[in-house]
Amino acid sequence: MKEKLSLNLKHTAGFVSMEEILALAHQSVRHLDALNSGSGAGSDFLGWLSLPDDIAPQLDRIEKTAKHLRSVSGTTVVIGIGGSYLGSRAVIEALSHSFRQQGKDKQHDIIFAGQNICEDYLADLLDVLDGREYSIVVISKSGTTTEPAIAFRIIRDHLEKKAGKARAADRIIAITDEKKGALRTMAETNGYETFVIPDNIGGRYSVLSPVGLLPIALAGFNIRALVNGAKTMELLTRNNRNADTNPALLYAAARNLLLKEGKNIEIMVNFTPKLHYMTEWWKQLYGESEGKEGKGIYPSSADLTTDLHSLGQYIQEGQRNLFETIISVRNPSRKLEIPTAKDDSDQLNYLAGKRLSEVNYNAELGTTLAHSDGKVPIITFSIPELNEQYLGEMIYLFELACAVSGYILDVNPFDQPGVEAYKTNMFALLNKPGYEEAAKKIRTRI
Ligand code: PA5
């Protein structure tokens, strides 16, 4: 039988029963129905539900654009923040050689920018770009977000000085709204090729649109297999009203029941550094979708076994208000065995001949049992290996489960009103025109 993505809820027992999970999952079918009929909160933002089919006509152009940029440059700077960058980074990091530019078959290098306002980061990046032929993919749905806008101004200026305006324009791709925003205007004025982020797809649900797919194709990965994985999961979940076999409903139900038991922190953990950014993407998806109106589960993450030597102590014995969701990858893509040492001076010969994946898997099982003994409920998703198909499945599964979970919590999982608060203060402090009154008020508080 073909191996599959699977969900194991065994280690939630003792906190919530399987009967309770199934009961809430069955009740939550109505949330699936609300998503499918567009009758729930935020129904203007449901374009992601059918992206696995809807994106098909654009795949050729995405691949063609990626091919062009790869032929004229060895590096692309992908500029974006939040949902405009985390999805592509998650997939690229999961599939790339761990030391990307040192890898045997050197891939087209992808560098991310615009996800911070750190002067050192951008100045250091310009040092790197000085010596490279590079392209830019700038992504912003609103076309006005400050962090990517600043990075784009600086890097575009660098590229235009280096390559000339016309050659730079040939190497800049803008992914933005069809009509509105400063980035749309700039793209039209300067003749950049563009891709559209549809109105009905919010940033954090956009990884299967050109937002995620163009950078992933540029990095050399198979976007058709990724989309196919998402389609596989769509078929398994979106119209599956039999909750017992619907992992999105079961996961959404389990985590909400755990919240009711006082477990208001979910730690997503991995046992491979390649999944670090998948957990970052997941945190953004769930944090922005659920954390509002004083509600939500705080999404956190840990990279294991690394963090067993830091956060592990807290997880084992700190406040008992957390649960863990493990992403388990059963097979690595490489093979490495622990060699025998004649003198066994490091006393590791009991591991000689074993693959690292076996040691890692036993670390995972040992951690599951230890944390479970420490009263931490554990949900485990297993995938056979890290490839485009399974990543596509995980992406669709987590998106759908997030939307259902938001509806269980009775919040709109597609807005993010709270993100504006820091921006208003920052604009006032920086004397942005239009913020004069806010500036007067805020200065008295500093
Ligand atoms: O998920 C979201 O909607 C946000 O995280 C956005 O992606 C993020 O704020 C970037 O916005 P924009 O693409 O408009 O620059």
mmCIF file of N, CA, C and O in Angstrom, residues 2-6 94-95 272 274-275 278 327-334 381-394:
data_model
loop_
_atom_site.group_PDB
_atom_site.id
_atom_site.type_symbol
_atom_site.label_atom_id
_atom_site.label_comp_id
_atom_site.label_asym_id
_atom_site.label_seq_id
_atom_site.Cartn_x
_atom_site.Cartn_y
_atom_site.Cartn_z
ATOM 1 N N LYS A 2 0.448 2.267 -0.757
ATOM 2 C CA LYS A 2 1.213 3.500 -0.830
ATOM 3 C C LYS A 2 1.217 4.198 0.537
ATOM 4 O O LYS A 2 0.181 4.289 1.192
ATOM 5 N N GLU A 3 2.422 4.649 0.949
ATOM 6 C CA GLU A 3 2.483 5.345 2.235
ATOM 7 C C GLU A 3 1.761 6.681 2.131
ATOM 8 O O GLU A 3 1.702 7.287 1.069
ATOM 9 N N LYS A 4 1.246 7.141 3.274
ATOM 10 C CA LYS A 4 0.430 8.356 3.238
ATOM 11 C C LYS A 4 0.737 9.253 4.413
ATOM 12 O O LYS A 4 1.315 8.816 5.403
ATOM 13 N N LEU A 5 0.251 10.487 4.322
ATOM 14 C CA LEU A 5 0.243 11.360 5.498
ATOM 15 C C LEU A 5 -0.744 10.763 6.504
ATOM 16 O O LEU A 5 -1.820 10.315 6.121
ATOM 17 N N SER A 6 -0.354 10.711 7.780
ATOM 18 C CA SER A 6 -1.294 10.169 8.765
ATOM 19 C C SER A 6 -1.320 11.019 10.025
ATOM 20 O O SER A 6 -0.382 11.764 10.313
ATOM 21 N N ALA A 94 12.524 23.249 3.111
ATOM 22 C CA ALA A 94 12.249 21.824 3.345
ATOM 23 C C ALA A 94 12.864 20.944 2.259
ATOM 24 O O ALA A 94 13.258 19.810 2.524
ATOM 25 N N LEU A 95 12.946 21.479 1.034
ATOM 26 C CA LEU A 95 13.392 20.642 -0.087
ATOM 27 C C LEU A 95 14.854 20.854 -0.475
ATOM 28 O O LEU A 95 15.416 20.056 -1.219
ATOM 29 N N THR A 272 13.630 17.735 12.178
ATOM 30 C CA THR A 272 14.584 18.043 11.109
ATOM 31 C C THR A 272 14.630 19.545 10.908
ATOM 32 O O THR A 272 13.572 20.181 10.768
ATOM 33 N N LYS A 274 15.099 21.084 8.458
ATOM 34 C CA LYS A 274 14.488 21.469 7.174
ATOM 35 C C LYS A 274 13.050 21.942 7.354
ATOM 36 O O LYS A 274 12.482 22.586 6.467
ATOM 37 N N LEU A 275 12.443 21.574 8.472
ATOM 38 C CA LEU A 275 11.046 21.982 8.676
ATOM 39 C C LEU A 275 10.926 23.247 9.533
ATOM 40 O O LEU A 275 9.816 23.647 9.893
ATOM 41 N N MET A 278 8.649 25.607 7.939
ATOM 42 C CA MET A 278 7.264 25.107 7.852
ATOM 43 C C MET A 278 6.551 25.467 9.163
ATOM 44 O O MET A 278 5.391 25.869 9.155
ATOM 45 N N ILE A 327 5.492 17.083 13.707
ATOM 46 C CA ILE A 327 5.519 16.724 12.289
ATOM 47 C C ILE A 327 6.656 15.715 12.147
ATOM 48 O O ILE A 327 7.829 16.065 12.312
ATOM 49 N N SER A 328 6.280 14.493 11.900
ATOM 50 C CA SER A 328 7.266 13.425 11.844
ATOM 51 C C SER A 328 7.531 13.037 10.396
ATOM 52 O O SER A 328 6.599 12.728 9.657
ATOM 53 N N VAL A 329 8.800 13.066 10.010
ATOM 54 C CA VAL A 329 9.150 12.662 8.635
ATOM 55 C C VAL A 329 9.815 11.293 8.740
ATOM 56 O O VAL A 329 10.875 11.154 9.353
ATOM 57 N N ARG A 330 9.174 10.260 8.173
ATOM 58 C CA ARG A 330 9.643 8.907 8.431
ATOM 59 C C ARG A 330 10.941 8.554 7.711
ATOM 60 O O ARG A 330 11.760 7.816 8.261
ATOM 61 N N ASN A 331 11.152 9.057 6.507
ATOM 62 C CA ASN A 331 12.369 8.655 5.778
ATOM 63 C C ASN A 331 13.165 9.869 5.323
ATOM 64 O O ASN A 331 12.605 10.760 4.688
ATOM 65 N N PRO A 332 14.460 9.896 5.646
ATOM 66 C CA PRO A 332 15.277 11.000 5.148
ATOM 67 C C PRO A 332 15.550 10.793 3.665
ATOM 68 O O PRO A 332 15.327 9.698 3.148
ATOM 69 N N SER A 333 16.054 11.822 2.988
ATOM 70 C CA SER A 333 16.359 11.590 1.568
ATOM 71 C C SER A 333 17.808 11.149 1.379
ATOM 72 O O SER A 333 18.182 10.681 0.308
ATOM 73 N N ARG A 334 18.629 11.275 2.404
ATOM 74 C CA ARG A 334 20.037 10.859 2.316
ATOM 75 C C ARG A 334 20.270 9.659 3.225
ATOM 76 O O ARG A 334 19.432 9.356 4.077
ATOM 77 N N PHE A 381 1.485 14.258 13.270
ATOM 78 C CA PHE A 381 1.287 14.067 11.833
ATOM 79 C C PHE A 381 2.546 13.394 11.303
ATOM 80 O O PHE A 381 3.655 13.875 11.578
ATOM 81 N N SER A 382 2.383 12.311 10.559
ATOM 82 C CA SER A 382 3.562 11.682 9.947
ATOM 83 C C SER A 382 3.449 11.776 8.441
ATOM 84 O O SER A 382 2.363 11.574 7.880
ATOM 85 N N ILE A 383 4.582 12.068 7.817
ATOM 86 C CA ILE A 383 4.630 11.979 6.353
ATOM 87 C C ILE A 383 5.790 11.058 5.988
ATOM 88 O O ILE A 383 6.794 10.995 6.704
ATOM 89 N N PRO A 384 5.639 10.316 4.899
ATOM 90 C CA PRO A 384 6.690 9.358 4.543
ATOM 91 C C PRO A 384 8.038 10.018 4.277
ATOM 92 O O PRO A 384 9.076 9.497 4.639
ATOM 93 N N GLU A 385 8.035 11.156 3.589
ATOM 94 C CA GLU A 385 9.300 11.841 3.286
ATOM 95 C C GLU A 385 9.031 13.298 2.951
ATOM 96 O O GLU A 385 7.871 13.699 2.781
ATOM 97 N N LEU A 386 10.096 14.070 2.874
ATOM 98 C CA LEU A 386 9.944 15.475 2.482
ATOM 99 C C LEU A 386 10.013 15.560 0.967
ATOM 100 O O LEU A 386 11.091 15.434 0.381
ATOM 101 N N ASN A 387 8.890 15.723 0.338
ATOM 102 C CA ASN A 387 8.884 15.986 -1.103
ATOM 103 C C ASN A 387 7.714 16.922 -1.409
ATOM 104 O O ASN A 387 6.926 17.276 -0.519
ATOM 105 N N GLU A 388 7.616 17.333 -2.655
ATOM 106 C CA GLU A 388 6.607 18.320 -3.026
ATOM 107 C C GLU A 388 5.201 17.810 -2.739
ATOM 108 O O GLU A 388 4.337 18.554 -2.264
ATOM 109 N N GLN A 389 4.959 16.529 -3.050
ATOM 110 C CA GLN A 389 3.620 15.961 -2.867
ATOM 111 C C GLN A 389 3.166 16.096 -1.402
ATOM 112 O O GLN A 389 2.092 16.625 -1.119
ATOM 113 N N TYR A 390 3.999 15.646 -0.478
ATOM 114 C CA TYR A 390 3.565 15.652 0.932
ATOM 115 C C TYR A 390 3.523 17.075 1.504
ATOM 116 O O TYR A 390 2.705 17.381 2.370
ATOM 117 N N LEU A 391 4.417 17.931 1.023
ATOM 118 C CA LEU A 391 4.356 19.323 1.497
ATOM 119 C C LEU A 391 3.056 19.973 1.019
ATOM 120 O O LEU A 391 2.396 20.699 1.760
ATOM 121 N N GLY A 392 2.671 19.678 -0.230
ATOM 122 C CA GLY A 392 1.405 20.204 -0.748
ATOM 123 C C GLY A 392 0.231 19.690 0.080
ATOM 124 O O GLY A 392 -0.700 20.436 0.395
ATOM 125 N N GLU A 393 0.298 18.412 0.452
ATOM 126 C CA GLU A 393 -0.783 17.854 1.280
ATOM 127 C C GLU A 393 -0.843 18.574 2.629
ATOM 128 O O GLU A 393 -1.912 18.940 3.105
ATOM 129 N N MET A 394 0.329 18.764 3.249
ATOM 130 C CA MET A 394 0.344 19.418 4.571
ATOM 131 C C MET A 394 -0.182 20.846 4.489
ATOM 132 O O MET A 394 -0.923 21.299 5.355
#
